[in-house]
Tab-separated table of C-alpha atoms and ligand atoms in Angstrom:
chain	number	residue	atom	x	y	z
H	14	MET	CA	105.161	167.355	38.618
H	15	THR	CA	104.848	171.101	38.133
H	16	ALA	CA	108.035	172.885	37.250
H	17	PRO	CA	109.103	175.467	39.802
H	18	ALA	CA	108.445	179.010	38.634
H	19	VAL	CA	111.326	180.429	36.678
H	20	LEU	CA	111.685	184.143	37.054
H	21	PRO	CA	114.321	185.151	34.526
H	22	THR	CA	113.442	188.827	35.027
H	23	ARG	CA	115.350	188.676	38.282
H	24	LEU	CA	118.493	187.946	36.282
H	25	THR	CA	118.674	191.569	35.249
H	26	ASP	CA	118.496	192.743	38.841
H	27	PRO	CA	122.077	193.660	39.832
H	28	GLU	CA	121.171	192.994	43.446
H	29	LEU	CA	120.760	189.294	42.655
H	30	HIS	CA	124.362	189.191	41.465
H	31	ALA	CA	125.622	191.154	44.483
H	32	THR	CA	123.832	189.407	47.306
H	33	GLY	CA	121.725	186.582	45.865
H	34	ASP	CA	122.308	183.271	44.151
H	35	PRO	CA	122.103	183.672	40.364
H	36	HIS	CA	123.434	180.119	39.959
H	37	ALA	CA	120.273	178.705	41.538
H	38	LEU	CA	118.200	180.609	38.984
H	39	TRP	CA	120.420	179.622	36.061
H	40	ARG	CA	120.217	175.970	37.134
H	41	ARG	CA	116.415	176.100	36.993
H	42	MET	CA	116.452	177.911	33.664
H	43	ARG	CA	118.833	175.359	32.101
H	44	ARG	CA	116.444	172.649	33.182
H	45	HIS	CA	113.038	174.168	32.570
H	46	ASP	CA	113.366	177.124	30.211
H	47	PRO	CA	116.772	177.146	28.462
H	48	VAL	CA	115.636	179.552	25.722
H	49	SER	CA	113.626	182.039	27.683
H	50	TRP	CA	112.004	185.249	26.452
H	51	GLN	CA	112.190	188.254	28.723
H	52	PRO	CA	109.741	191.016	27.732
H	53	PRO	CA	110.953	194.628	27.619
H	54	THR	CA	111.358	196.575	30.851
H	55	GLU	CA	113.690	199.535	31.019
H	56	LEU	CA	115.869	197.073	29.106
H	57	PRO	CA	114.803	195.908	25.659
H	58	GLY	CA	113.200	192.460	25.391
H	59	PHE	CA	115.671	189.613	24.897
H	60	TRP	CA	116.152	185.862	24.781
H	61	SER	CA	118.136	184.294	27.615
H	62	LEU	CA	120.324	181.303	26.759
H	63	THR	CA	121.680	179.307	29.676
H	64	ARG	CA	122.917	175.987	28.234
H	65	TYR	CA	126.527	175.460	27.214
H	66	GLU	CA	125.834	174.100	23.720
H	67	ASP	CA	123.472	176.962	22.824
H	68	ILE	CA	125.847	179.632	24.104
H	69	ARG	CA	128.754	178.117	22.216
H	70	ALA	CA	126.726	177.777	19.006
H	71	VAL	CA	125.685	181.447	19.083
H	72	TYR	CA	129.245	182.620	19.767
H	73	ARG	CA	130.380	180.607	16.763
H	74	ASP	CA	127.824	181.970	14.305
H	75	PRO	CA	128.526	185.694	13.850
H	76	GLY	CA	126.664	185.668	10.527
H	77	THR	CA	123.372	184.999	12.324
H	78	PHE	CA	124.245	186.666	15.609
H	79	SER	CA	125.776	190.100	15.156
H	80	SER	CA	127.916	192.020	17.667
H	81	ALA	CA	127.630	195.341	15.825
H	82	ARG	CA	124.608	196.556	17.803
H	83	GLY	CA	126.292	196.035	21.151
H	84	VAL	CA	127.391	193.064	23.227
H	85	LEU	CA	125.961	194.162	26.571
H	86	LEU	CA	122.401	194.859	27.665
H	87	ARG	CA	121.777	198.578	28.113
H	88	PRO	CA	118.650	200.545	28.975
H	89	SER	CA	116.570	201.354	25.871
H	90	LYS	CA	116.550	205.057	26.724
H	91	LEU	CA	120.342	205.172	26.148
H	92	GLY	CA	119.912	204.003	22.548
H	93	GLU	CA	122.391	201.732	20.825
H	94	ASP	CA	126.006	201.442	21.904
H	95	PRO	CA	127.919	204.356	20.314
H	96	GLY	CA	130.877	202.025	19.684
H	97	GLY	CA	128.694	199.752	17.509
H	98	GLY	CA	130.511	198.810	14.310
H	99	LEU	CA	133.606	200.747	15.398
H	100	THR	CA	135.421	198.601	17.947
H	101	LEU	CA	136.885	195.136	17.839
H	102	ALA	CA	134.267	193.719	20.195
H	103	LEU	CA	131.394	195.497	18.465
H	104	SER	CA	132.083	194.634	14.835
H	105	ASP	CA	131.254	191.698	12.576
H	106	PRO	CA	133.273	189.911	9.919
H	107	PRO	CA	134.809	190.875	7.560
H	108	ARG	CA	135.683	194.214	9.240
H	109	HIS	CA	136.180	192.520	12.593
H	110	LYS	CA	138.964	190.382	11.132
H	111	GLN	CA	140.813	193.451	9.883
H	112	LEU	CA	140.568	195.253	13.195
H	113	ARG	CA	141.671	192.116	15.016
H	114	ALA	CA	144.700	191.814	12.710
H	115	LEU	CA	145.779	195.332	13.760
H	116	MET	CA	145.909	194.324	17.426
H	117	ALA	CA	146.509	190.573	17.473
H	118	ASP	CA	150.327	190.741	17.420
H	119	TRP	CA	150.311	192.544	20.757
H	120	PHE	CA	148.458	189.702	22.445
H	121	SER	CA	150.012	186.671	20.741
H	122	THR	CA	151.685	183.873	22.694
H	123	ARG	CA	155.034	185.213	21.576
H	124	ALA	CA	154.223	188.781	22.628
H	125	VAL	CA	152.970	187.635	26.017
H	126	ARG	CA	156.102	185.544	26.534
H	127	GLY	CA	158.071	188.722	25.918
H	128	LEU	CA	155.952	190.506	28.514
H	129	GLU	CA	156.390	187.964	31.278
H	130	GLU	CA	159.381	189.734	32.766
H	131	TYR	CA	157.451	193.013	32.887
H	132	ILE	CA	154.397	191.292	34.396
H	133	GLY	CA	156.621	189.545	36.958
H	134	ALA	CA	158.208	192.841	38.006
H	135	ALA	CA	154.854	194.655	38.172
H	136	THR	CA	153.394	191.821	40.259
H	137	ARG	CA	156.384	191.904	42.621
H	138	THR	CA	155.929	195.675	43.058
H	139	VAL	CA	152.230	195.472	43.981
H	140	LEU	CA	152.791	192.492	46.281
H	141	ARG	CA	155.766	194.113	48.012
H	142	ARG	CA	153.686	197.224	48.682
H	143	ALA	CA	150.910	195.063	50.174
H	144	VAL	CA	153.325	193.049	52.318
H	145	GLU	CA	154.931	196.234	53.678
H	146	ARG	CA	151.514	197.435	54.850
H	147	GLY	CA	150.551	193.970	56.075
H	148	GLU	CA	147.114	194.242	54.540
H	149	CYS	CA	145.351	195.571	51.494
H	150	GLU	CA	142.179	195.507	49.467
H	151	ALA	CA	143.143	192.926	46.869
H	152	VAL	CA	140.745	193.909	44.065
H	153	HIS	CA	142.138	197.421	43.766
H	154	ASP	CA	145.595	197.244	45.308
H	155	ILE	CA	146.712	194.035	43.613
H	156	ALA	CA	144.449	192.864	40.769
H	157	GLY	CA	143.314	196.247	39.449
H	158	ARG	CA	146.704	197.895	39.581
H	159	LEU	CA	148.447	194.962	37.995
H	160	SER	CA	145.953	194.650	35.109
H	161	MET	CA	146.031	198.364	34.321
H	162	TYR	CA	149.811	198.636	34.508
H	163	VAL	CA	150.122	195.780	32.011
H	164	ILE	CA	147.543	197.054	29.492
H	165	GLY	CA	149.025	200.561	29.872
H	166	HIS	CA	152.425	199.127	29.011
H	167	ILE	CA	151.049	197.332	25.917
H	168	ILE	CA	149.143	200.384	24.648
H	169	GLY	CA	152.297	202.434	25.077
H	170	LEU	CA	151.719	204.701	28.073
H	171	PRO	CA	154.956	205.890	29.661
H	172	PRO	CA	155.566	203.987	32.944
H	173	GLN	CA	155.066	207.099	35.083
H	174	ASP	CA	151.471	207.335	33.772
H	175	HIS	CA	150.394	203.757	34.578
H	176	GLU	CA	149.220	204.791	38.031
H	177	LEU	CA	147.136	207.581	36.455
H	178	LEU	CA	145.471	205.080	34.132
H	179	PHE	CA	144.698	202.879	37.125
H	180	ARG	CA	143.255	205.811	39.106
H	181	TRP	CA	141.059	207.122	36.302
H	182	THR	CA	139.713	203.734	35.232
H	183	ASP	CA	139.067	202.877	38.857
H	184	GLU	CA	137.118	206.117	39.283
H	185	ALA	CA	134.994	205.291	36.221
H	186	PHE	CA	134.366	201.677	37.314
H	187	GLU	CA	133.472	202.842	40.839
H	188	ALA	CA	131.058	205.456	39.505
H	189	GLY	CA	129.551	202.879	37.124
H	190	VAL	CA	130.069	205.171	34.126
H	191	SER	CA	131.699	204.359	30.802
H	192	LEU	CA	135.377	205.143	30.394
H	193	ALA	CA	134.364	207.534	27.594
H	194	ALA	CA	132.590	209.641	30.220
H	195	HIS	CA	135.838	210.179	32.140
H	196	GLN	CA	137.082	213.437	30.692
H	197	ASP	CA	140.637	213.339	32.073
H	198	LEU	CA	141.126	209.850	30.690
H	199	MET	CA	139.750	210.745	27.253
H	200	ARG	CA	141.814	213.943	27.090
H	201	TYR	CA	144.870	211.908	27.984
H	202	PHE	CA	144.154	209.329	25.249
H	203	ILE	CA	143.593	212.078	22.649
H	204	ASP	CA	146.883	213.693	23.567
H	205	LEU	CA	148.746	210.376	23.419
H	206	MET	CA	147.085	209.559	20.085
H	207	ASP	CA	148.255	212.913	18.669
H	208	ARG	CA	151.788	212.223	19.847
H	209	ARG	CA	151.835	208.748	18.263
H	210	THR	CA	150.364	210.114	15.027
H	211	ALA	CA	153.195	212.657	14.865
H	212	GLN	CA	155.780	210.052	15.820
H	213	PRO	CA	154.754	206.386	15.789
H	214	THR	CA	156.795	203.993	17.883
H	215	ASP	CA	156.658	200.314	18.768
H	216	ASP	CA	153.413	199.997	20.714
H	217	LEU	CA	149.771	199.060	20.205
H	218	LEU	CA	148.569	202.637	19.882
H	219	SER	CA	151.058	203.201	17.054
H	220	SER	CA	149.627	200.121	15.283
H	221	LEU	CA	146.183	201.687	15.537
H	222	VAL	CA	147.232	205.117	14.266
H	223	THR	CA	149.261	203.746	11.352
H	224	GLY	CA	147.042	200.751	10.475
H	225	THR	CA	144.156	200.485	8.023
H	226	ALA	CA	140.853	198.611	7.783
H	227	ASP	CA	139.084	198.307	4.427
H	228	GLY	CA	142.102	200.164	2.992
H	229	GLU	CA	141.347	203.292	5.076
H	230	PRO	CA	143.142	204.551	8.173
H	231	LEU	CA	141.070	204.351	11.358
H	232	THR	CA	139.369	207.611	12.308
H	233	GLU	CA	140.271	209.283	15.612
H	234	GLU	CA	136.900	208.202	16.934
H	235	GLU	CA	137.568	204.573	16.029
H	236	ILE	CA	140.983	204.663	17.672
H	237	LEU	CA	139.563	206.166	20.857
H	238	PHE	CA	136.688	203.689	21.016
H	239	ASN	CA	139.121	200.814	20.540
H	240	LEU	CA	141.367	202.082	23.326
H	241	GLU	CA	138.314	202.337	25.538
H	242	ASN	CA	137.281	198.806	24.508
H	243	LEU	CA	140.704	197.376	25.369
H	244	VAL	CA	140.985	199.119	28.706
H	245	GLY	CA	137.367	198.325	29.610
H	246	ALA	CA	137.807	194.646	28.721
H	247	THR	CA	140.766	194.555	31.074
H	248	GLU	CA	138.320	194.798	33.960
H	249	ASN	CA	137.626	191.129	33.281
H	250	GLY	CA	141.316	190.456	33.850
H	251	ARG	CA	141.260	192.084	37.254
H	252	LEU	CA	138.132	190.185	38.230
H	253	ALA	CA	139.631	186.881	37.179
H	254	LEU	CA	142.728	187.629	39.296
H	255	ALA	CA	140.767	188.782	42.339
H	256	GLY	CA	138.059	186.136	41.890
H	257	GLY	CA	140.769	183.490	41.624
H	258	LEU	CA	142.401	184.670	44.831
H	259	LEU	CA	139.009	184.546	46.551
H	260	ALA	CA	138.337	181.043	45.176
H	261	PHE	CA	141.602	179.827	46.686
H	262	LEU	CA	140.893	181.542	50.022
H	263	GLU	CA	137.544	179.733	50.083
H	264	HIS	CA	139.116	176.413	49.049
H	265	PRO	CA	142.369	176.229	51.032
H	266	ALA	CA	142.851	172.516	50.259
H	267	GLN	CA	143.039	173.394	46.556
H	268	TRP	CA	145.650	176.067	47.303
H	269	GLN	CA	147.722	173.580	49.302
H	270	ARG	CA	147.391	171.092	46.468
H	271	LEU	CA	148.671	173.682	43.986
H	272	ARG	CA	151.599	174.368	46.303
H	273	ARG	CA	152.474	170.664	46.330
H	274	GLU	CA	151.727	169.973	42.647
H	275	ARG	CA	152.970	172.973	40.762
H	276	ASP	CA	152.488	171.316	37.383
H	277	LEU	CA	148.754	171.773	37.988
H	278	MET	CA	149.137	175.547	37.472
H	279	PRO	CA	147.787	175.571	33.866
H	280	SER	CA	144.682	173.556	34.768
H	281	ALA	CA	144.255	175.615	37.960
H	282	VAL	CA	144.157	178.760	35.815
H	283	GLU	CA	141.500	177.200	33.548
H	284	GLU	CA	139.443	176.218	36.571
H	285	VAL	CA	139.692	179.748	37.979
H	286	LEU	CA	138.431	181.054	34.623
H	287	ARG	CA	135.512	178.604	34.599
H	288	TRP	CA	134.714	179.117	38.273
H	289	THR	CA	134.804	182.911	38.229
H	290	SER	CA	133.360	183.417	34.698
H	291	SER	CA	133.720	187.134	35.280
H	292	ALA	CA	132.064	188.145	31.985
H	293	THR	CA	128.489	187.537	33.133
H	294	HIS	CA	126.834	187.944	29.777
H	295	SER	CA	127.433	188.615	26.097
H	296	MET	CA	124.660	189.887	23.880
H	297	ARG	CA	124.091	189.363	20.170
H	298	THR	CA	121.404	190.585	17.730
H	299	ALA	CA	119.894	188.108	15.261
H	300	THR	CA	120.410	189.149	11.637
H	301	ARG	CA	117.814	186.681	10.301
H	302	PRO	CA	115.092	184.431	11.668
H	303	THR	CA	116.389	181.255	13.284
H	304	VAL	CA	115.256	178.561	15.690
H	305	ILE	CA	116.909	177.467	18.942
H	306	ARG	CA	115.442	174.444	20.756
H	307	GLY	CA	112.137	174.973	18.970
H	308	ARG	CA	111.859	178.668	19.875
H	309	ARG	CA	111.716	181.033	16.908
H	310	ILE	CA	114.115	183.968	17.120
H	311	GLU	CA	113.206	186.836	14.759
H	312	ALA	CA	115.649	189.076	12.900
H	313	GLY	CA	116.457	191.998	15.203
H	314	ASP	CA	115.849	190.001	18.412
H	315	ARG	CA	118.471	190.288	21.108
H	316	VAL	CA	119.978	187.101	22.457
H	317	VAL	CA	121.788	187.108	25.796
H	318	LEU	CA	124.350	184.420	26.615
H	319	TRP	CA	124.733	183.832	30.362
H	320	VAL	CA	128.319	182.608	30.407
H	321	PRO	CA	128.581	181.505	34.093
H	322	SER	CA	125.521	179.330	33.500
H	323	GLY	CA	127.083	177.594	30.486
H	324	ASN	CA	130.156	176.979	32.628
H	325	ARG	CA	128.098	175.131	35.263
H	326	ASP	CA	126.098	173.087	32.749
H	327	GLU	CA	125.779	169.614	34.252
H	328	ASP	CA	125.508	168.063	30.759
H	329	VAL	CA	129.066	169.177	30.047
H	330	PHE	CA	130.919	169.483	33.358
H	331	GLN	CA	131.066	166.685	35.869
H	332	ASP	CA	130.217	167.942	39.335
H	333	PRO	CA	130.107	171.532	38.014
H	334	TYR	CA	129.739	173.192	41.424
H	335	ARG	CA	133.055	171.767	42.635
H	336	PHE	CA	136.185	173.957	42.363
H	337	ASP	CA	138.747	171.444	41.145
H	338	ILE	CA	142.140	172.664	39.977
H	339	ALA	CA	142.829	169.328	38.287
H	340	ARG	CA	139.578	169.342	36.265
H	341	GLN	CA	139.978	167.615	32.883
H	342	PRO	CA	138.524	168.239	30.373
H	343	ASN	CA	137.616	171.855	31.024
H	344	ARG	CA	136.414	173.436	27.799
H	345	HIS	CA	134.814	176.410	29.502
H	346	LEU	CA	133.382	179.436	27.711
H	347	ALA	CA	134.712	182.083	30.103
H	348	LEU	CA	136.753	183.660	27.282
H	349	ALA	CA	133.985	183.182	24.677
H	350	SER	CA	134.433	181.088	21.529
H	351	GLY	CA	134.752	181.684	17.798
H	352	GLU	CA	135.579	184.998	16.088
H	353	HIS	CA	135.298	187.091	19.240
H	354	PHE	CA	137.319	184.717	21.417
H	355	CYS	CA	138.964	186.985	23.981
H	356	ILE	CA	142.026	188.607	22.443
H	357	GLY	CA	143.474	189.072	25.962
H	358	SER	CA	143.185	185.366	26.829
H	359	THR	CA	146.888	184.505	26.755
H	360	LEU	CA	147.718	187.669	28.655
H	361	ALA	CA	145.051	187.044	31.304
H	362	ARG	CA	146.288	183.480	31.776
H	363	ALA	CA	149.902	184.661	32.132
H	364	GLU	CA	148.921	187.286	34.701
H	365	MET	CA	147.134	184.652	36.761
H	366	ARG	CA	149.988	182.161	36.518
H	367	ILE	CA	152.491	184.798	37.602
H	368	LEU	CA	150.380	186.225	40.437
H	369	PHE	CA	149.499	182.819	41.903
H	370	GLY	CA	153.127	181.694	41.475
H	371	GLN	CA	154.470	184.692	43.384
H	372	LEU	CA	151.814	184.328	46.085
H	373	LEU	CA	153.016	180.752	46.583
H	374	ASP	CA	156.743	181.472	46.414
H	375	GLU	CA	157.436	185.016	47.471
H	376	VAL	CA	155.021	186.066	50.210
H	377	GLY	CA	153.829	184.544	53.454
H	378	ALA	CA	150.324	183.626	54.529
H	379	VAL	CA	147.359	185.344	52.895
H	380	GLU	CA	144.018	185.466	54.678
H	381	ARG	CA	140.796	187.401	54.512
H	382	SER	CA	140.654	190.335	56.891
H	383	GLY	CA	137.094	191.536	56.329
H	384	PRO	CA	133.866	190.850	54.485
H	385	VAL	CA	133.879	190.385	50.727
H	386	VAL	CA	131.526	192.658	48.816
H	387	ARG	CA	130.407	191.362	45.419
H	388	LEU	CA	129.906	193.601	42.390
H	389	ARG	CA	126.423	194.949	41.758
H	390	SER	CA	126.425	194.354	38.020
H	391	ILE	CA	124.838	192.161	35.372
H	392	ALA	CA	127.777	192.665	33.000
H	393	VAL	CA	130.719	191.485	35.097
H	394	GLY	CA	130.873	189.400	38.233
H	395	GLY	CA	133.298	188.896	41.079
H	396	PRO	CA	134.492	190.640	44.197
H	397	HIS	CA	134.179	194.397	44.380
H	398	THR	CA	136.264	194.470	47.542
H	399	LEU	CA	138.397	191.709	49.022
H	400	PRO	CA	140.284	192.840	52.140
H	401	ILE	CA	143.238	190.601	52.936
H	402	ARG	CA	146.110	190.333	55.384
H	403	ILE	CA	149.332	189.395	53.679
H	404	GLY	CA	152.508	188.415	55.502
H	405	ALA	CA	156.165	188.471	54.541
H	406	ARG	CA	157.712	185.200	53.509
H	407	ARG	CA	159.425	183.477	56.374
H	408	THR	CA	162.964	182.677	55.351
H	409	PRO	CA	164.710	179.632	56.916
H	410	ALA	CA	166.642	182.017	59.201
H	411	THR	CA	163.433	183.481	60.667
H	412	ARG	CA	161.745	180.135	60.958
H	413	GLY	CA	163.630	179.522	64.176
Q	1	HEM	C1	144.070	190.836	30.166
Q	1	HEM	C2	142.884	191.243	30.169
Q	1	HEM	C3	141.916	191.191	29.010
Q	1	HEM	C4	141.892	191.945	27.872
Q	1	HEM	C5	142.879	193.019	27.463
Q	1	HEM	C6	140.734	191.520	27.109
Q	1	HEM	C7	140.341	192.063	25.890
Q	1	HEM	C8	139.280	191.614	25.124
Q	1	HEM	C9	138.863	192.182	23.862
Q	1	HEM	C10	139.505	193.392	23.196
Q	1	HEM	C11	137.824	191.453	23.393
Q	1	HEM	C12	137.104	191.616	22.047
Q	1	HEM	C13	137.690	190.555	21.117
Q	1	HEM	C14	137.033	190.495	19.776
Q	1	HEM	O1	135.902	190.963	19.628
Q	1	HEM	O2	137.673	189.979	18.835
Q	1	HEM	C15	137.539	190.461	24.383
Q	1	HEM	C16	136.519	189.580	24.282
Q	1	HEM	C17	136.094	188.855	25.336
Q	1	HEM	N1	136.758	188.684	26.525
Q	1	HEM	FE1	138.476	189.501	27.103
Q	1	HEM	N2	140.086	190.535	27.779
Q	1	HEM	C18	140.796	190.284	28.936
Q	1	HEM	C19	140.518	189.360	29.871
Q	1	HEM	C20	139.380	188.620	29.877
Q	1	HEM	C21	138.985	187.717	30.924
Q	1	HEM	C22	139.799	187.389	32.157
Q	1	HEM	C23	137.749	187.231	30.583
Q	1	HEM	C24	136.854	186.317	31.335
Q	1	HEM	C25	137.228	185.530	32.248
Q	1	HEM	C26	137.402	187.774	29.302
Q	1	HEM	C27	136.248	187.470	28.605
Q	1	HEM	C28	135.969	187.883	27.319
Q	1	HEM	C29	134.761	187.517	26.590
Q	1	HEM	C30	133.621	186.648	27.119
Q	1	HEM	C31	134.840	188.127	25.343
Q	1	HEM	C32	133.806	188.067	24.208
Q	1	HEM	C33	132.933	189.288	24.292
Q	1	HEM	C34	131.910	189.297	23.179
Q	1	HEM	O3	132.289	189.279	22.001
Q	1	HEM	O4	130.719	189.330	23.494
Q	1	HEM	N3	138.415	188.627	28.904
Q	1	HEM	N4	138.447	190.562	25.423
């Protein structure tokens, strides 16, 4: 039997992710060409990995697979990522460990527990606003706002500026430009950094301005790049929230089950993470020659990990194309693995738990009110717009 043609080049076409079926392509690649070379186009050449075990192994070997030359594919003409070696995501051990230590306290289980009240109040505010209007566009009005308010709070922005952060980051995401290219946002961060340098307080930005790595304080550039990294990474949080809401709207029986069996909330959150896998790829650069499934990877080669593919690998997940909030085990890779395991994981999970909890308990029916438009991106996946109608909760008195 001849294997069907595998056209991995299409994977880098954003249109496929917006309107096509990348999962069909990934399924064929896992089966027929799991370590697949894609020659250079406007993007550099790279290896595509689509199987769970390979993706996990690369994530867990930062000595062989470096993050310092960028973790996302970018056109060759743009050169290497300017944040390379400077940010948490784009650094390798041992420096990575030191940078992570500067920020980890703000994302620990304990810290997130302390934030739950704030997240609950912020969620209530965005939901109340939506209910008052009767409808909204859930990606921006609920998920985006909520994620940015929370990361703004952690970084140390005054509450009155959270909406500004949301507006500016939204403008940059919409325009498809880096946050660093948004001048108002960068000017704002520089000003805030100066204020925290003059007078540190109890927030993440103060940890960055007072902390050291390799015994040296971080430079202004490093601090700015790390702020940009944190805020940019938060886009994954909003996509997991909005993608989760969409998954439940498309699987109403699972939503009703969650309503009946509330102790399934933690596994429902894991299944939303697996199902949405909003970080579409991570890239690494080989530091030395190595072999994966018989294919020789040379030092300097780029290796791209297609995370949603690993999370549908039929060798690991039973019935992987079924959205099942009770799935056990569910050792998905949505939040990566190893040294670079998502630092925002506990926070993202708490935001989902709180949002889904309030949608179940505090508002009325939620339904789609228009077509869903998916993101045109090879870096992150999920809904770009999700129009919904959202009703007020019917109290016993109004139930008649
Ligand atoms: C609350 C929102 C979030 C924040 C603030 C956040 C922040 C971060 C940061 C700073 C890193 C770099 C960690 C390191 O290099 O040590 C990271 C890594 C990562 N995060 Fe998140 N994240 C969030 C939510 C998510 C979500 C919801 C997903 C996916 C569902 C996700 C997927 C990932 C992945 C795959 C990596 C590894 C990237 C790589 O090294 O190639 N994150 N996250």
